Coordinates of C-alpha atoms in Angstrom, one line a residue:
M134 CA 21.7 30.6 31.9
K135 CA 18.4 32.3 32.7
L136 CA 17.5 32.1 29.0
V137 CA 18.3 28.3 29.0
I138 CA 16.1 27.8 32.1
L139 CA 13.3 29.9 30.6
A140 CA 13.5 27.9 27.3
V141 CA 13.4 24.6 29.2
A142 CA 10.5 25.7 31.4
S143 CA 8.6 26.9 28.3
F144 CA 9.1 23.6 26.6
I145 CA 8.0 21.7 29.6
A146 CA 4.9 23.9 30.0
A147 CA 4.0 23.5 26.3
T148 CA 4.4 19.7 26.5
L149 CA 2.2 19.5 29.7
S150 CA -0.3 21.8 28.1
A151 CA -0.4 19.7 24.9
Q152 CA -0.8 16.5 27.1
T153 CA -3.6 18.2 29.0
I154 CA -5.5 19.1 25.9
E155 CA -5.0 15.6 24.4
Q156 CA -6.3 14.0 27.6
A157 CA -9.3 16.4 27.6
S158 CA -10.2 15.4 24.0
R159 CA -11.7 12.1 23.0
R160 CA -12.6 10.3 19.8
W161 CA -16.1 9.4 18.6
D162 CA -15.4 5.7 18.7
A163 CA -14.7 5.8 22.4
G164 CA -18.4 5.4 23.0
K165 CA -21.4 7.5 23.9
L166 CA -21.0 10.9 25.6
T167 CA -21.6 11.1 29.3
W168 CA -22.3 14.2 31.5
D169 CA -19.0 13.6 33.3
E170 CA -17.2 14.6 30.1
F171 CA -18.6 18.1 30.0
L172 CA -15.9 19.8 32.0
G173 CA -16.4 23.4 30.9
E174 CA -18.2 25.9 32.9
S175 CA -21.4 27.6 31.8
K176 CA -20.6 31.1 30.7
S177 CA -24.2 32.5 30.8
D178 CA -27.4 31.7 32.5
T179 CA -29.2 32.4 29.2
T180 CA -27.1 30.1 27.1
I181 CA -28.3 26.5 26.9
N182 CA -25.3 24.5 25.7
R183 CA -21.9 24.6 24.1
F184 CA -20.6 21.6 22.1
S185 CA -16.9 22.2 21.4
Y186 CA -14.8 20.0 19.1
N187 CA -11.7 19.9 16.9
V188 CA -10.7 17.9 13.9
K189 CA -7.2 16.5 13.4
W190 CA -5.5 15.3 10.3
A191 CA -3.1 12.4 10.4
L192 CA -1.9 9.4 8.4
A193 CA -3.9 6.3 9.3
T194 CA -3.0 2.6 8.6
E195 CA -5.6 -0.1 8.0
K196 CA -5.0 -3.8 7.2
I197 CA -7.4 -5.5 4.8
G198 CA -6.4 -9.1 4.0
N199 CA -2.7 -9.1 3.0
T200 CA -2.6 -5.4 2.3
T201 CA -1.8 -2.5 4.7
Y202 CA -3.2 0.8 3.5
V203 CA -1.7 4.2 4.5
Y204 CA -4.0 7.1 3.9
S205 CA -4.9 10.6 5.1
K206 CA -7.7 10.6 7.7
F207 CA -9.7 13.4 9.4
T208 CA -10.6 12.4 13.0
P209 CA -13.1 14.4 15.2
Y210 CA -12.4 15.0 18.9
F211 CA -14.9 16.1 21.5
D212 CA -13.3 18.9 23.5
Q213 CA -14.2 18.2 27.1
T214 CA -12.7 21.4 28.7
E215 CA -14.7 23.7 26.4
S216 CA -18.0 21.9 26.3
W217 CA -20.7 22.5 28.8
T218 CA -24.5 22.5 29.4
N219 CA -26.5 24.9 31.5
P220 CA -27.4 22.9 34.7
K221 CA -31.1 23.9 34.2
F222 CA -31.1 21.9 31.0
K223 CA -29.1 18.8 32.0
N224 CA -31.4 15.9 31.1
D225 CA -31.3 12.8 29.0
A226 CA -32.8 14.6 26.0
M227 CA -30.0 17.3 26.1
L228 CA -27.4 14.5 26.3
E229 CA -28.9 12.9 23.3
Y230 CA -28.8 16.2 21.5
N231 CA -25.1 16.5 22.1
Q232 CA -24.6 12.9 21.0
I233 CA -26.4 13.6 17.7
M234 CA -24.1 16.5 17.0
F235 CA -21.1 14.3 17.7
D236 CA -22.5 11.7 15.3
M237 CA -23.0 14.3 12.7
L238 CA -19.4 15.5 13.2
E239 CA -18.1 11.9 12.7
L240 CA -20.2 11.6 9.6
Y241 CA -18.9 14.7 7.9
T242 CA -15.3 14.0 8.8
R243 CA -15.7 10.5 7.2
R244 CA -17.0 12.2 4.1
A245 CA -14.0 14.6 4.1
T246 CA -11.7 11.6 4.4
I247 CA -13.3 9.9 1.4
D248 CA -13.1 13.0 -0.8
F249 CA -9.7 14.0 0.3
N250 CA -8.2 10.7 -0.6
R251 CA -9.8 10.8 -4.0
A252 CA -8.7 14.4 -4.7
S253 CA -6.5 15.1 -7.7
G254 CA -5.1 18.5 -6.8
E255 CA -8.4 20.3 -7.5
Y256 CA -9.1 20.8 -3.8
S257 CA -6.7 21.4 -1.0
N258 CA -6.8 19.9 2.5
E259 CA -8.3 23.2 3.9
Q260 CA -10.8 23.5 1.1
I261 CA -12.2 20.1 1.9
R262 CA -12.2 20.8 5.6
S263 CA -14.0 24.1 5.0
F264 CA -16.6 22.5 2.7
Y265 CA -17.6 19.8 5.2
R266 CA -17.4 22.1 8.2
N267 CA -20.1 24.2 6.4
Q268 CA -22.1 21.0 5.6
F269 CA -21.9 20.1 9.3
D270 CA -23.0 23.6 10.4
K271 CA -26.0 23.4 8.1
R272 CA -27.0 20.0 9.5
V273 CA -26.7 21.3 13.1
K274 CA -28.8 24.3 12.2
E275 CA -31.5 22.0 11.0
L276 CA -31.3 20.1 14.2
D277 CA -31.4 23.3 16.3
E278 CA -34.5 24.6 14.5
A279 CA -36.4 21.3 14.7
T280 CA -35.6 20.6 18.3
R281 CA -35.3 24.2 19.7
R282 CA -31.6 23.7 20.5
G283 CA -32.3 20.3 22.0
T284 CA -35.1 21.3 24.4
D285 CA -37.9 19.7 22.3
A286 CA -37.2 15.9 22.5
S287 CA -39.9 14.9 20.1
Q288 CA -37.7 15.3 17.0
L289 CA -34.5 13.9 18.4
P290 CA -35.2 10.2 17.5
F291 CA -35.8 11.3 13.9
F292 CA -32.4 13.0 13.7
A293 CA -30.7 10.2 15.6
A294 CA -32.0 7.5 13.2
G295 CA -31.1 9.6 10.1
V296 CA -27.5 10.2 11.1
A297 CA -27.1 6.5 12.3
L298 CA -28.2 5.3 8.8
D299 CA -25.8 7.8 7.1
L300 CA -22.9 6.6 9.3
E301 CA -23.6 3.0 8.4
R302 CA -23.6 3.9 4.7
T303 CA -20.5 6.1 4.9
Q304 CA -17.4 3.9 5.3
F305 CA -14.1 4.7 3.7
N306 CA -12.7 1.8 1.8
P307 CA -9.1 2.6 0.8
A308 CA -9.0 -0.3 -1.6
A309 CA -11.7 1.4 -3.7
V310 CA -9.4 4.3 -4.4
I311 CA -7.3 2.2 -6.8
E312 CA -9.8 -0.6 -7.5
D313 CA -10.4 0.3 -11.1
V314 CA -7.1 2.1 -11.8
P315 CA -4.5 0.1 -13.7
V316 CA -0.9 0.0 -12.5
N317 CA 1.3 2.3 -14.5
F318 CA 4.8 1.5 -13.4
F319 CA 6.2 -1.5 -11.5
S320 CA 9.6 -2.9 -10.6
A321 CA 11.2 -5.6 -8.6
L322 CA 14.4 -7.2 -7.4
Y323 CA 14.4 -11.0 -6.6
I324 CA 16.8 -13.7 -5.4
G325 CA 16.2 -17.4 -4.9
A326 CA 17.1 -20.9 -5.9
N327 CA 17.2 -22.5 -9.3
S328 CA 17.5 -25.9 -10.8
H329 CA 18.6 -26.7 -14.4
F330 CA 17.9 -30.2 -15.8
P331 CA 19.5 -30.4 -19.3
S332 CA 18.8 -33.3 -21.7
S333 CA 22.4 -33.6 -22.6
D334 CA 25.0 -36.4 -23.2
Y335 CA 27.7 -34.1 -21.9
Y336 CA 26.7 -32.8 -18.4
N337 CA 23.9 -33.4 -15.8
Q338 CA 21.7 -31.1 -13.7
T339 CA 22.9 -28.2 -11.6
F340 CA 21.4 -26.4 -8.6
G341 CA 22.2 -22.9 -7.7
L342 CA 21.3 -19.3 -7.2
N343 CA 18.9 -17.2 -9.2
M344 CA 18.6 -13.4 -9.1
G345 CA 17.3 -10.6 -11.3
A346 CA 15.8 -7.2 -11.7
E347 CA 12.8 -6.0 -13.7
F348 CA 10.7 -3.1 -14.5
G349 CA 7.5 -2.6 -16.4
W350 CA 4.9 -0.3 -17.7
K351 CA 1.2 -1.2 -17.4
R352 CA 1.3 -4.9 -18.3
H353 CA 4.6 -5.1 -20.1
L354 CA 7.7 -6.3 -18.3
L355 CA 11.4 -6.2 -19.2
G356 CA 14.0 -7.8 -17.0
L357 CA 17.5 -9.2 -16.6
D358 CA 17.7 -12.7 -15.1
M359 CA 20.9 -14.4 -14.0
T360 CA 21.5 -17.9 -12.6
L361 CA 24.7 -19.5 -11.2
G362 CA 24.5 -23.3 -10.9
F363 CA 26.8 -25.7 -9.1
S364 CA 27.3 -29.4 -8.4
G365 CA 27.1 -30.5 -12.0
K366 CA 29.1 -33.4 -13.4
A367 CA 30.6 -34.1 -16.9
K368 CA 29.1 -37.2 -18.4
T369 CA 31.9 -37.6 -20.9
D370 CA 35.1 -36.0 -22.1
F371 CA 34.6 -32.9 -24.3
D372 CA 36.7 -30.1 -25.7
T373 CA 36.1 -26.4 -25.0
H374 CA 37.8 -23.1 -26.2
Y375 CA 40.2 -23.3 -23.2
G376 CA 40.9 -27.0 -22.9
W377 CA 39.3 -30.3 -22.1
I378 CA 36.7 -31.2 -19.5
Y379 CA 36.9 -34.8 -18.5
E380 CA 34.2 -37.3 -17.4
D381 CA 33.1 -37.0 -13.8
E382 CA 34.8 -33.6 -13.3
S383 CA 32.8 -31.0 -11.4
L384 CA 31.0 -28.3 -13.5
N385 CA 29.4 -25.0 -12.8
H386 CA 26.7 -23.5 -14.9
Y387 CA 25.4 -20.0 -15.7
Q388 CA 22.5 -18.5 -17.4
I389 CA 21.9 -14.9 -18.3
Y390 CA 18.7 -13.8 -20.1
G391 CA 17.1 -10.6 -21.1
I392 CA 13.4 -11.3 -20.8
Y393 CA 10.0 -9.9 -21.9
G394 CA 6.8 -10.7 -20.1
F395 CA 3.2 -9.8 -20.3
C396 CA 0.9 -9.7 -17.3
T397 CA -2.1 -11.8 -18.0
S398 CA -3.7 -11.5 -14.5
R399 CA -3.0 -9.4 -11.4
N400 CA -5.0 -9.1 -8.2
K401 CA -4.3 -8.8 -4.5
K402 CA -3.2 -12.4 -4.2
F403 CA -1.1 -13.1 -7.2
Q404 CA 0.1 -12.0 -10.7
T405 CA 1.2 -14.1 -13.7
F406 CA 3.6 -13.3 -16.5
P407 CA 4.1 -15.6 -19.5
F408 CA 7.6 -14.7 -20.7
I409 CA 10.3 -15.3 -23.3
G410 CA 14.0 -14.5 -23.2
I411 CA 17.2 -14.6 -25.1
G412 CA 20.7 -14.7 -23.8
A413 CA 23.5 -17.2 -23.1
N414 CA 24.2 -20.4 -21.2
G415 CA 27.6 -21.7 -20.2
I416 CA 29.3 -24.6 -18.5
I417 CA 32.6 -24.0 -16.7
H418 CA 35.1 -26.4 -15.0
P419 CA 36.9 -24.4 -12.3
L420 CA 40.5 -25.5 -12.3
G421 CA 41.3 -24.0 -8.9
K422 CA 43.9 -21.6 -7.6
D423 CA 46.9 -23.9 -8.4
Y424 CA 46.3 -23.6 -12.2
D425 CA 47.5 -20.7 -14.3
E426 CA 45.3 -21.6 -17.3
K427 CA 41.9 -20.1 -17.9
D428 CA 39.0 -22.3 -16.7
P429 CA 37.7 -24.6 -19.5
E430 CA 34.4 -23.1 -20.5
K431 CA 31.8 -23.7 -23.2
N432 CA 29.3 -21.0 -24.1
G433 CA 26.2 -21.0 -26.2
F434 CA 23.3 -18.9 -27.5
S435 CA 20.1 -19.7 -25.6
A436 CA 16.4 -18.9 -25.7
C437 CA 13.8 -19.6 -23.0
A438 CA 10.1 -19.4 -22.4
G439 CA 7.9 -20.0 -19.4
L440 CA 5.6 -18.6 -16.8
M441 CA 6.3 -16.4 -13.7
F442 CA 3.7 -16.9 -11.0
D443 CA 4.0 -14.4 -8.1
V444 CA 2.2 -15.1 -4.8
F445 CA 1.8 -11.9 -2.9
L446 CA 2.7 -12.2 0.8
H447 CA 2.0 -8.5 1.7
H448 CA 1.3 -5.1 0.2
R449 CA 1.8 -1.7 1.7
I450 CA -0.1 0.8 -0.3
T451 CA 0.2 4.6 0.4
I452 CA -2.5 6.8 -1.1
H453 CA -1.4 10.3 -2.0
P454 CA -4.0 13.0 -2.1
N455 CA -3.2 16.0 -4.4
W456 CA -0.1 14.3 -5.8
T457 CA 0.6 13.5 -9.4
N458 CA 0.7 9.8 -8.4
L459 CA -2.5 8.5 -7.0
A460 CA -0.8 5.8 -4.9
N461 CA 2.3 3.6 -4.7
A462 CA 2.9 0.2 -3.1
T463 CA 5.7 -2.0 -2.0
Y464 CA 5.1 -5.7 -1.9
H465 CA 6.7 -9.0 -0.8
A466 CA 6.1 -12.1 -2.9
I467 CA 7.2 -15.6 -3.6
R468 CA 7.9 -16.2 -7.3
I469 CA 7.5 -19.7 -8.8
R470 CA 9.0 -19.8 -12.3
P471 CA 9.0 -23.0 -14.4
Y472 CA 10.5 -22.5 -17.9
I473 CA 12.2 -24.4 -20.7
S474 CA 15.4 -23.3 -22.4
L475 CA 17.2 -24.3 -25.6
T476 CA 20.9 -23.7 -26.0
Q477 CA 23.1 -24.0 -29.1
Y478 CA 26.6 -25.2 -28.0
S479 CA 29.2 -25.6 -30.7
H480 CA 29.7 -29.3 -31.4
F481 CA 26.9 -30.2 -29.0
G482 CA 24.0 -29.0 -31.1
W483 CA 20.9 -27.8 -29.4
T484 CA 20.5 -28.7 -25.7
P485 CA 17.0 -28.4 -24.2
A486 CA 16.5 -28.1 -20.5
I487 CA 13.8 -27.8 -17.9
N488 CA 14.3 -25.1 -15.3
L489 CA 12.6 -24.2 -12.1
S490 CA 13.4 -21.2 -9.9
I491 CA 11.7 -20.2 -6.6
S492 CA 12.6 -16.7 -5.4
Y493 CA 11.7 -14.0 -3.0
N494 CA 10.6 -10.7 -4.6
L495 CA 10.7 -7.2 -3.3
G496 CA 8.9 -4.9 -5.6
G497 CA 6.6 -1.9 -6.0
F498 CA 3.7 -0.6 -8.0
L499 CA 2.8 3.0 -9.0
W500 CA -0.7 4.2 -9.9
S501 CA -0.8 7.4 -11.8
R502 CA -3.8 9.7 -11.9
K503 CA -3.6 9.7 -15.8
S504 CA -4.7 6.1 -16.1
Y505 CA -7.8 6.2 -18.3
G506 CA -6.3 7.0 -21.7
G507 CA -5.1 10.3 -20.6
D508 CA -8.0 11.3 -18.4
D509 CA -7.4 12.4 -14.9
V510 CA -8.9 10.6 -11.9
K511 CA -11.4 13.3 -11.0
S512 CA -11.7 14.6 -7.5
T513 CA -15.2 14.7 -6.0
I514 CA -16.8 16.8 -3.3
H515 CA -20.2 15.3 -2.5
E516 CA -23.0 17.5 -1.2
Y517 CA -25.2 15.0 0.6

């Protein structure tokens, strides 16, 4: 029982400690530093200042247009409990000196975020952290030498303006990571409504359900498309393999195609695929449960051609530093697909039809690092 109580107490203490540390740390974007945030105590009368910080890694999300990006981000935190300034040197210039260091820290963590998300396995998380920690230390050393550790205010405006300009120029754009990289693999499932308007003396239009699955490589698409149509009517009597269908009797209709498409355009808002397909069409008269006979049915070979136009509603793109795959995405889209079909029914001859389907698509993309004719997307560590 004592062990349980001790374990619970330890857990509570650790949780409270973590909360205290979290509350005593604050981000750069919370605003300018104030003296009230320097909660540490001066350790020596001869030491001027201590600026303490930590850098945390976490997944960040950012929405740009109809796309949500998920990526790795380094965020700097000012450690209030361990930061202090000797009371003899507390003045506006010393506060500006600390703010400049905080600005520099934000700058180099931004640069670390940019390079880490572009990494291709050549550099690890810790290597990039270490590199930019050293770059930050070099910049602080220059600041210290030029301003005598913040006590010479004459050079502070020069450093403040320089780091402000660098911050303005250093913005991570997650869209740029995949901007010039073609999609390697994609797939989708879709379901929606379909209309089939045949030019036929034997039956009229049907309306029904459309569904399918597809996958592709780069710009080439292969898929299986199926349609079930209802509410048709026979225009005249005609014979089938399994009996007669008579005028004004209800008909169902089906289509099944294997399709090939080629992506002619793809951007954040839409993609288009001219496509062709071959398969079968059929018309069926359901006899109902009171009949033992097989439903009268007429099948025929069919070919189709048309255009698939996908309007993207939303993307969610996840960038993968140091993975084989650069990024992957899931997307939601509305597909508008007009197409023509031509079906050869025995004794009917060729029956053309105009078709239209509107469906909801749930799909995904995959960007590989080997996307430039076999060349890797190179990682880059910039020394500014």
